[in-house]
PDB file of C-alpha atoms and ligand atoms in Angstrom:
ATOM      1  CA  MET R 182     -14.411  -1.302  62.618  1.00  0.00           C
ATOM      2  CA  MET R 183     -15.414   0.727  65.557  1.00  0.00           C
ATOM      3  CA  ARG R 184     -18.272   3.462  65.183  1.00  0.00           C
ATOM      4  CA  GLU R 185     -16.358   6.080  65.494  1.00  0.00           C
ATOM      5  CA  GLU R 186     -14.632   5.579  62.234  1.00  0.00           C
ATOM      6  CA  ARG R 187     -17.954   4.240  60.469  1.00  0.00           C
ATOM      7  CA  ASP R 188     -19.678   7.072  60.523  1.00  0.00           C
ATOM      8  CA  ARG R 189     -16.323   9.261  59.358  1.00  0.00           C
ATOM      9  CA  SER R 190     -15.935   7.042  56.170  1.00  0.00           C
ATOM     10  CA  LEU R 191     -19.874   7.741  55.447  1.00  0.00           C
ATOM     11  CA  GLU R 192     -19.763  11.614  56.610  1.00  0.00           C
ATOM     12  CA  TYR R 193     -16.299  11.404  53.949  1.00  0.00           C
ATOM     13  CA  TRP R 194     -18.081  10.171  51.729  1.00  0.00           C
ATOM     14  CA  GLU R 195     -21.530  11.951  51.831  1.00  0.00           C
ATOM     15  CA  GLN R 196     -19.133  15.382  51.432  1.00  0.00           C
ATOM     16  CA  ILE R 197     -17.695  14.224  48.267  1.00  0.00           C
ATOM     17  CA  PHE R 198     -20.573  13.220  46.880  1.00  0.00           C
ATOM     18  CA  GLU R 199     -21.982  16.388  47.615  1.00  0.00           C
ATOM     19  CA  GLU R 200     -19.151  18.382  46.225  1.00  0.00           C
ATOM     20  CA  THR R 201     -18.800  16.671  42.717  1.00  0.00           C
ATOM     21  CA  ARG R 202     -22.405  16.630  41.687  1.00  0.00           C
ATOM     22  CA  GLU R 203     -21.676  17.761  38.232  1.00  0.00           C
ATOM     23  CA  LEU R 204     -18.473  15.291  37.963  1.00  0.00           C
ATOM     24  CA  LYS R 205     -19.261  13.400  34.760  1.00  0.00           C
ATOM     25  CA  ILE R 206     -19.126   9.875  34.690  1.00  0.00           C
ATOM     26  CA  GLN R 207     -15.909   8.162  33.793  1.00  0.00           C
ATOM     27  CA  THR R 208     -15.876   4.054  32.544  1.00  0.00           C
ATOM     28  CA  ASP R 209     -13.202   2.706  31.500  1.00  0.00           C
ATOM     29  CA  ASP R 210     -12.686  -1.226  29.780  1.00  0.00           C
ATOM     30  CA  TRP R 211     -11.466  -3.380  32.735  1.00  0.00           C
ATOM     31  CA  LEU R 212     -14.421  -4.963  32.684  1.00  0.00           C
ATOM     32  CA  ASP R 213     -14.324  -5.655  28.729  1.00  0.00           C
ATOM     33  CA  GLU R 214     -12.298  -8.606  28.613  1.00  0.00           C
ATOM     34  CA  PHE R 215     -14.904 -10.726  30.573  1.00  0.00           C
ATOM     35  CA  ASP R 216     -17.964  -9.692  28.572  1.00  0.00           C
ATOM     36  CA  SER R 217     -19.236 -13.577  27.693  1.00  0.00           C
ATOM     37  CA  ILE R 218     -19.162 -13.620  31.702  1.00  0.00           C
ATOM     38  CA  ILE R 219     -21.095 -10.297  32.260  1.00  0.00           C
ATOM     39  CA  ARG R 220     -23.388 -10.551  29.175  1.00  0.00           C
ATOM     40  CA  GLY R 221     -24.102 -14.115  29.676  1.00  0.00           C
ATOM     41  CA  CYS R 222     -25.746 -14.108  33.111  1.00  0.00           C
ATOM     42  CA  SER R 223     -29.423 -13.674  33.138  1.00  0.00           C
ATOM     43  CA  LYS R 224     -30.366 -11.863  36.771  1.00  0.00           C
ATOM     44  CA  PRO R 225     -29.760  -8.481  37.230  1.00  0.00           C
ATOM     45  CA  VAL R 226     -25.690  -7.066  38.247  1.00  0.00           C
ATOM     46  CA  LEU R 227     -24.980  -6.295  41.784  1.00  0.00           C
ATOM     47  CA  ASP R 228     -22.399  -2.980  41.589  1.00  0.00           C
ATOM     48  CA  LEU R 229     -21.444  -2.900  45.448  1.00  0.00           C
ATOM     49  CA  GLY R 230     -20.076   0.324  46.803  1.00  0.00           C
ATOM     50  CA  CYS R 231     -20.862   1.976  43.214  1.00  0.00           C
ATOM     51  CA  GLY R 232     -20.272   5.505  43.927  1.00  0.00           C
ATOM     52  CA  PHE R 233     -20.303   7.841  40.668  1.00  0.00           C
ATOM     53  CA  GLY R 234     -21.826   5.336  38.566  1.00  0.00           C
ATOM     54  CA  ASN R 235     -19.021   4.772  36.673  1.00  0.00           C
ATOM     55  CA  ASP R 236     -19.163   0.836  36.403  1.00  0.00           C
ATOM     56  CA  THR R 237     -23.048   1.156  36.081  1.00  0.00           C
ATOM     57  CA  LEU R 238     -23.021   3.000  33.424  1.00  0.00           C
ATOM     58  CA  ALA R 239     -20.278   1.036  31.694  1.00  0.00           C
ATOM     59  CA  LEU R 240     -23.041  -2.796  32.920  1.00  0.00           C
ATOM     60  CA  MET R 241     -25.948  -0.402  31.398  1.00  0.00           C
ATOM     61  CA  GLN R 242     -24.154  -0.426  27.975  1.00  0.00           C
ATOM     62  CA  LYS R 243     -23.380  -3.657  28.120  1.00  0.00           C
ATOM     63  CA  GLY R 244     -27.359  -4.105  28.152  1.00  0.00           C
ATOM     64  CA  LYS R 245     -27.312  -5.254  32.213  1.00  0.00           C
ATOM     65  CA  GLN R 246     -30.206  -4.804  34.531  1.00  0.00           C
ATOM     66  CA  VAL R 247     -28.102  -3.069  37.516  1.00  0.00           C
ATOM     67  CA  ILE R 248     -28.903  -2.815  40.993  1.00  0.00           C
ATOM     68  CA  ALA R 249     -26.516   0.193  42.313  1.00  0.00           C
ATOM     69  CA  CYS R 250     -25.771   0.068  45.872  1.00  0.00           C
ATOM     70  CA  ASP R 251     -23.864   2.559  48.287  1.00  0.00           C
ATOM     71  CA  GLN R 252     -24.113   3.490  51.762  1.00  0.00           C
ATOM     72  CA  CYS R 253     -24.235   7.178  50.543  1.00  0.00           C
ATOM     73  CA  GLU R 254     -27.578   9.091  50.119  1.00  0.00           C
ATOM     74  CA  ASN R 255     -25.952  11.453  47.828  1.00  0.00           C
ATOM     75  CA  ALA R 256     -24.335   8.971  45.639  1.00  0.00           C
ATOM     76  CA  LEU R 257     -27.157   7.548  44.927  1.00  0.00           C
ATOM     77  CA  SER R 258     -29.236  10.305  44.123  1.00  0.00           C
ATOM     78  CA  ASN R 259     -26.676  11.900  42.154  1.00  0.00           C
ATOM     79  CA  LEU R 260     -26.924   8.297  39.907  1.00  0.00           C
ATOM     80  CA  ARG R 261     -30.752   8.066  40.057  1.00  0.00           C
ATOM     81  CA  ARG R 262     -30.318  11.937  38.697  1.00  0.00           C
ATOM     82  CA  ASN R 263     -27.397  11.194  35.837  1.00  0.00           C
ATOM     83  CA  LEU R 264     -28.337   7.968  34.940  1.00  0.00           C
ATOM     84  CA  PRO R 265     -32.212   7.845  35.497  1.00  0.00           C
ATOM     85  CA  ASP R 266     -32.705   4.378  33.353  1.00  0.00           C
ATOM     86  CA  VAL R 267     -30.857   2.374  36.341  1.00  0.00           C
ATOM     87  CA  TYR R 268     -33.024  -0.907  37.210  1.00  0.00           C
ATOM     88  CA  GLU R 269     -32.878  -0.127  41.155  1.00  0.00           C
ATOM     89  CA  THR R 270     -30.887   1.614  43.547  1.00  0.00           C
ATOM     90  CA  LYS R 271     -30.477   0.369  46.963  1.00  0.00           C
ATOM     91  CA  ARG R 272     -28.560   2.089  50.222  1.00  0.00           C
ATOM     92  CA  ALA R 273     -26.903  -0.098  52.388  1.00  0.00           C
ATOM     93  CA  ASN R 274     -23.736  -0.598  54.400  1.00  0.00           C
ATOM     94  CA  MET R 275     -21.991  -3.241  53.330  1.00  0.00           C
ATOM     95  CA  LEU R 276     -20.976  -3.702  57.615  1.00  0.00           C
ATOM     96  CA  ASP R 277     -24.615  -4.299  58.077  1.00  0.00           C
ATOM     97  CA  GLY R 278     -24.729  -7.490  55.558  1.00  0.00           C
ATOM     98  CA  LEU R 279     -25.843  -7.205  52.463  1.00  0.00           C
ATOM     99  CA  PRO R 280     -29.531  -6.825  52.358  1.00  0.00           C
ATOM    100  CA  PHE R 281     -30.595  -9.425  49.340  1.00  0.00           C
ATOM    101  CA  ALA R 282     -31.386 -12.935  49.524  1.00  0.00           C
ATOM    102  CA  ASP R 283     -28.691 -16.049  48.740  1.00  0.00           C
ATOM    103  CA  ASP R 284     -28.281 -16.748  45.558  1.00  0.00           C
ATOM    104  CA  SER R 285     -29.719 -13.312  44.190  1.00  0.00           C
ATOM    105  CA  PHE R 286     -26.690 -12.930  41.803  1.00  0.00           C
ATOM    106  CA  GLU R 287     -24.787 -14.365  38.849  1.00  0.00           C
ATOM    107  CA  VAL R 288     -21.949 -11.429  38.737  1.00  0.00           C
ATOM    108  CA  VAL R 289     -21.259  -8.679  41.250  1.00  0.00           C
ATOM    109  CA  ILE R 290     -18.805  -6.112  41.124  1.00  0.00           C
ATOM    110  CA  ALA R 291     -16.951  -4.474  43.752  1.00  0.00           C
ATOM    111  CA  ASP R 292     -14.402  -1.335  41.868  1.00  0.00           C
ATOM    112  CA  LEU R 293     -12.693   0.482  44.710  1.00  0.00           C
ATOM    113  CA  CYS R 294     -14.955  -0.173  47.515  1.00  0.00           C
ATOM    114  CA  LEU R 295     -12.865  -3.282  49.648  1.00  0.00           C
ATOM    115  CA  HIS R 296     -10.424  -1.849  50.727  1.00  0.00           C
ATOM    116  CA  TYR R 297     -11.762   0.309  53.423  1.00  0.00           C
ATOM    117  CA  PHE R 298     -11.576  -2.290  56.490  1.00  0.00           C
ATOM    118  CA  THR R 299     -10.122  -4.483  59.244  1.00  0.00           C
ATOM    119  CA  LYS R 300      -9.717  -7.674  57.795  1.00  0.00           C
ATOM    120  CA  ALA R 301     -12.439  -9.409  60.289  1.00  0.00           C
ATOM    121  CA  ASP R 302     -14.813  -6.608  58.299  1.00  0.00           C
ATOM    122  CA  THR R 303     -13.369  -7.562  54.819  1.00  0.00           C
ATOM    123  CA  LEU R 304     -14.153 -11.599  55.500  1.00  0.00           C
ATOM    124  CA  HIS R 305     -17.459 -10.991  57.014  1.00  0.00           C
ATOM    125  CA  ILE R 306     -18.305  -8.623  53.808  1.00  0.00           C
ATOM    126  CA  LEU R 307     -16.843 -11.150  51.359  1.00  0.00           C
ATOM    127  CA  ASP R 308     -18.597 -14.009  53.173  1.00  0.00           C
ATOM    128  CA  GLU R 309     -21.731 -12.174  52.412  1.00  0.00           C
ATOM    129  CA  ILE R 310     -20.886 -11.795  48.860  1.00  0.00           C
ATOM    130  CA  ARG R 311     -20.699 -15.027  48.609  1.00  0.00           C
ATOM    131  CA  ARG R 312     -24.123 -15.748  50.004  1.00  0.00           C
ATOM    132  CA  VAL R 313     -25.986 -13.721  47.497  1.00  0.00           C
ATOM    133  CA  LEU R 314     -24.044 -15.094  44.661  1.00  0.00           C
ATOM    134  CA  VAL R 315     -25.351 -18.454  42.609  1.00  0.00           C
ATOM    135  CA  SER R 316     -22.676 -21.561  42.887  1.00  0.00           C
ATOM    136  CA  GLY R 317     -20.460 -20.763  40.102  1.00  0.00           C
ATOM    137  CA  GLY R 318     -21.124 -16.630  40.198  1.00  0.00           C
ATOM    138  CA  HIS R 319     -18.624 -13.938  39.750  1.00  0.00           C
ATOM    139  CA  LEU R 320     -16.751 -11.225  41.882  1.00  0.00           C
ATOM    140  CA  PHE R 321     -15.643  -8.471  39.810  1.00  0.00           C
ATOM    141  CA  VAL R 322     -13.262  -6.807  42.102  1.00  0.00           C
ATOM    142  CA  ARG R 323     -10.352  -3.806  42.157  1.00  0.00           C
ATOM    143  CA  VAL R 324      -8.206  -3.071  44.986  1.00  0.00           C
ATOM    144  CA  ASN R 325      -5.769  -0.534  46.044  1.00  0.00           C
ATOM    145  CA  SER R 326      -2.826  -1.846  45.436  1.00  0.00           C
ATOM    146  CA  ILE R 327       0.549  -1.291  47.915  1.00  0.00           C
ATOM    147  CA  ASN R 328       2.551   0.082  45.288  1.00  0.00           C
ATOM    148  CA  ASP R 329      -0.285   2.936  44.507  1.00  0.00           C
ATOM    149  CA  VAL R 330       2.339   5.984  45.476  1.00  0.00           C
ATOM    150  CA  ASN R 331      -0.002   8.472  44.134  1.00  0.00           C
ATOM    151  CA  TYR R 332      -2.886   7.537  46.412  1.00  0.00           C
ATOM    152  CA  GLY R 333      -1.199   7.371  49.728  1.00  0.00           C
ATOM    153  CA  ALA R 334       0.315   3.917  49.805  1.00  0.00           C
ATOM    154  CA  CYS R 335       0.882   2.598  52.983  1.00  0.00           C
ATOM    155  CA  GLN R 336       0.736   6.486  54.371  1.00  0.00           C
ATOM    156  CA  GLY R 337      -0.340   6.855  57.916  1.00  0.00           C
ATOM    157  CA  GLU R 338      -0.683   5.097  61.316  1.00  0.00           C
ATOM    158  CA  GLU R 339      -0.441   0.848  60.649  1.00  0.00           C
ATOM    159  CA  ILE R 340      -3.294  -0.397  62.413  1.00  0.00           C
ATOM    160  CA  GLU R 341      -3.342  -3.622  61.051  1.00  0.00           C
ATOM    161  CA  HIS R 342      -0.870  -5.524  58.233  1.00  0.00           C
ATOM    162  CA  HIS R 343      -1.046  -3.234  55.422  1.00  0.00           C
ATOM    163  CA  LEU R 344      -4.199  -1.271  56.522  1.00  0.00           C
ATOM    164  CA  TYR R 345      -3.441   2.538  57.602  1.00  0.00           C
ATOM    165  CA  LEU R 346      -5.377   5.248  59.428  1.00  0.00           C
ATOM    166  CA  ASN R 347      -5.130   8.134  57.209  1.00  0.00           C
ATOM    167  CA  ALA R 348      -5.021  11.800  57.151  1.00  0.00           C
ATOM    168  CA  ASP R 349      -8.896  12.380  57.006  1.00  0.00           C
ATOM    169  CA  GLY R 350      -9.472   9.156  60.191  1.00  0.00           C
ATOM    170  CA  CYS R 351     -10.696   7.333  57.415  1.00  0.00           C
ATOM    171  CA  LEU R 352      -9.273   3.280  57.290  1.00  0.00           C
ATOM    172  CA  LYS R 353      -7.126   2.607  54.056  1.00  0.00           C
ATOM    173  CA  ARG R 354      -5.898  -1.142  53.047  1.00  0.00           C
ATOM    174  CA  PHE R 355      -3.183  -1.574  50.532  1.00  0.00           C
ATOM    175  CA  PHE R 356      -3.307  -5.008  49.369  1.00  0.00           C
ATOM    176  CA  ASP R 357       0.028  -7.148  47.771  1.00  0.00           C
ATOM    177  CA  GLU R 358      -0.746 -10.712  46.028  1.00  0.00           C
ATOM    178  CA  ALA R 359      -0.554 -12.664  49.208  1.00  0.00           C
ATOM    179  CA  ASP R 360      -2.804 -10.341  51.109  1.00  0.00           C
ATOM    180  CA  ILE R 361      -5.283 -11.016  48.231  1.00  0.00           C
ATOM    181  CA  ARG R 362      -5.012 -15.062  47.779  1.00  0.00           C
ATOM    182  CA  GLU R 363      -5.484 -14.800  51.478  1.00  0.00           C
ATOM    183  CA  ILE R 364      -8.531 -12.751  51.895  1.00  0.00           C
ATOM    184  CA  PHE R 365      -9.972 -14.327  49.227  1.00  0.00           C
ATOM    185  CA  GLY R 366      -9.282 -17.678  49.560  1.00  0.00           C
ATOM    186  CA  ALA R 367     -12.935 -19.451  50.040  1.00  0.00           C
ATOM    187  CA  PHE R 368     -12.829 -18.311  45.891  1.00  0.00           C
ATOM    188  CA  GLU R 369     -11.436 -19.608  42.695  1.00  0.00           C
ATOM    189  CA  THR R 370      -9.425 -17.548  41.972  1.00  0.00           C
ATOM    190  CA  VAL R 371     -10.254 -16.579  37.654  1.00  0.00           C
ATOM    191  CA  PHE R 372      -7.562 -13.760  37.585  1.00  0.00           C
ATOM    192  CA  LEU R 373      -5.400 -11.353  39.286  1.00  0.00           C
ATOM    193  CA  ARG R 374      -3.248  -9.112  37.834  1.00  0.00           C
ATOM    194  CA  GLU R 375      -1.934  -5.970  39.094  1.00  0.00           C
ATOM    195  CA  GLU R 376      -2.523  -3.033  37.197  1.00  0.00           C
ATOM    196  CA  ARG R 377      -2.167   0.525  36.159  1.00  0.00           C
ATOM    197  CA  MET R 378      -5.493   2.887  36.210  1.00  0.00           C
ATOM    198  CA  MET R 379      -5.829   6.073  33.969  1.00  0.00           C
ATOM    199  CA  ARG R 380      -9.205   6.869  35.068  1.00  0.00           C
ATOM    200  CA  TYR R 381      -7.939   9.524  37.225  1.00  0.00           C
ATOM    201  CA  ALA R 382      -6.115  12.417  37.386  1.00  0.00           C
ATOM    202  CA  ALA R 383      -2.425  10.554  37.939  1.00  0.00           C
ATOM    203  CA  ASP R 384      -2.034   6.550  37.454  1.00  0.00           C
ATOM    204  CA  LYS R 385      -3.634   4.825  40.014  1.00  0.00           C
ATOM    205  CA  TYR R 386      -1.898   1.136  40.801  1.00  0.00           C
ATOM    206  CA  LEU R 387      -4.608  -1.412  41.955  1.00  0.00           C
ATOM    207  CA  PHE R 388      -4.870  -4.845  41.888  1.00  0.00           C
ATOM    208  CA  ARG R 389      -7.538  -6.569  38.935  1.00  0.00           C
ATOM    209  CA  ILE R 390      -9.665  -9.724  40.658  1.00  0.00           C
ATOM    210  CA  VAL R 391     -11.930 -11.931  39.167  1.00  0.00           C
ATOM    211  CA  MET R 392     -13.214 -14.311  41.531  1.00  0.00           C
ATOM    212  CA  ARG R 393     -15.626 -17.033  41.037  1.00  0.00           C
ATOM    213  CA  LYS R 394     -17.727 -18.394  43.966  1.00  0.00           C
ATOM    214  CA  LYS R 395     -16.553 -22.701  44.588  1.00  0.00           C
TER     215      LYS R 395
HETATM  216  C1  LIG S 285     -13.609   4.986  45.489  1.00  0.00           C
HETATM  217  S1  LIG S 285     -15.045   4.931  45.579  1.00  0.00           S
HETATM  218  C2  LIG S 285     -15.588   3.739  44.278  1.00  0.00           C
HETATM  219  C3  LIG S 285     -16.565   4.209  43.295  1.00  0.00           C
HETATM  220  C4  LIG S 285     -16.967   2.929  42.494  1.00  0.00           C
HETATM  221  N1  LIG S 285     -17.065   2.038  42.718  1.00  0.00           N
HETATM  222  C5  LIG S 285     -15.921   3.761  41.427  1.00  0.00           C
HETATM  223  O1  LIG S 285     -15.146   2.588  41.168  1.00  0.00           O
HETATM  224  O2  LIG S 285     -16.044   4.309  40.702  1.00  0.00           O
HETATM  225  C6  LIG S 285     -15.746   3.873  47.513  1.00  0.00           C
HETATM  226  C7  LIG S 285     -17.048   4.047  47.486  1.00  0.00           C
HETATM  227  O3  LIG S 285     -17.311   2.629  48.102  1.00  0.00           O
HETATM  228  C8  LIG S 285     -18.654   3.109  49.116  1.00  0.00           C
HETATM  229  N2  LIG S 285     -18.842   2.498  50.286  1.00  0.00           N
HETATM  230  C9  LIG S 285     -17.544   2.767  50.699  1.00  0.00           C
HETATM  231  N3  LIG S 285     -17.554   2.101  52.793  1.00  0.00           N
HETATM  232  C10 LIG S 285     -18.600   1.301  52.170  1.00  0.00           C
HETATM  233  C11 LIG S 285     -19.133   0.930  53.105  1.00  0.00           C
HETATM  234  N4  LIG S 285     -19.382   0.602  54.348  1.00  0.00           N
HETATM  235  N5  LIG S 285     -20.633   0.111  52.343  1.00  0.00           N
HETATM  236  C12 LIG S 285     -21.116   0.512  51.781  1.00  0.00           C
HETATM  237  N6  LIG S 285     -20.538   1.516  50.355  1.00  0.00           N
HETATM  238  C13 LIG S 285     -19.186   1.580  50.948  1.00  0.00           C
HETATM  239  C14 LIG S 285     -18.416   4.880  49.603  1.00  0.00           C
HETATM  240  O4  LIG S 285     -19.850   5.753  49.980  1.00  0.00           O
HETATM  241  C15 LIG S 285     -17.678   5.313  47.841  1.00  0.00           C
HETATM  242  O5  LIG S 285     -19.102   5.579  46.901  1.00  0.00           O
END
């Protein structure tokens, strides 16, 4: 990603978290089906691109220690205020690699945060996720679907297959199943389904994905 787009993305998200300090955390049940994997892991869980802390809270309610990680200081300070018992917060930009040792995690969550990058950057981030996962560890992901019409599906200038530069000057990718099978190809697919999410005001169409490190 170009420096300019990276800075714009950071500025865009910092502004959102500045404006939504009081927003109530909204958990949903997308991880519940995989309770045995999540509750069974012994290491802390990494919540990448944690944002408001929706998944951090859901994981804490499952009794997990969570490392909440985001590029935005405003997201992390909101999260620490709303969830003072969080195990750890870590500020990091995924484009710089992940600031964790090899084999640190049995479970990594990346909810709605892996669809902002060029294919090369996405593959680099996924390589990093594989590095920090133990062998047999699981990655839980949700990404935009090409059918996500209420949230700008395929609007703007297409700068790569299914990657768009939108009106905010930020990159946004919309996946189809073939994109997922290709981009996540280094993992074993455990679960892959297109779904409608009702966490936001309008229905959001996304893929729910569970991958296992081979
Ligand atoms: C749509 S929000 C999702 C937040 C949360 N995971 C959830 O589902 O509620 C996207 C999040 O990804 C973060 N993000 C985007 N690009 C990032 C990057 N390069 N490194 C780290 N975090 C990033 C944003 O700061 C934002 O918090």
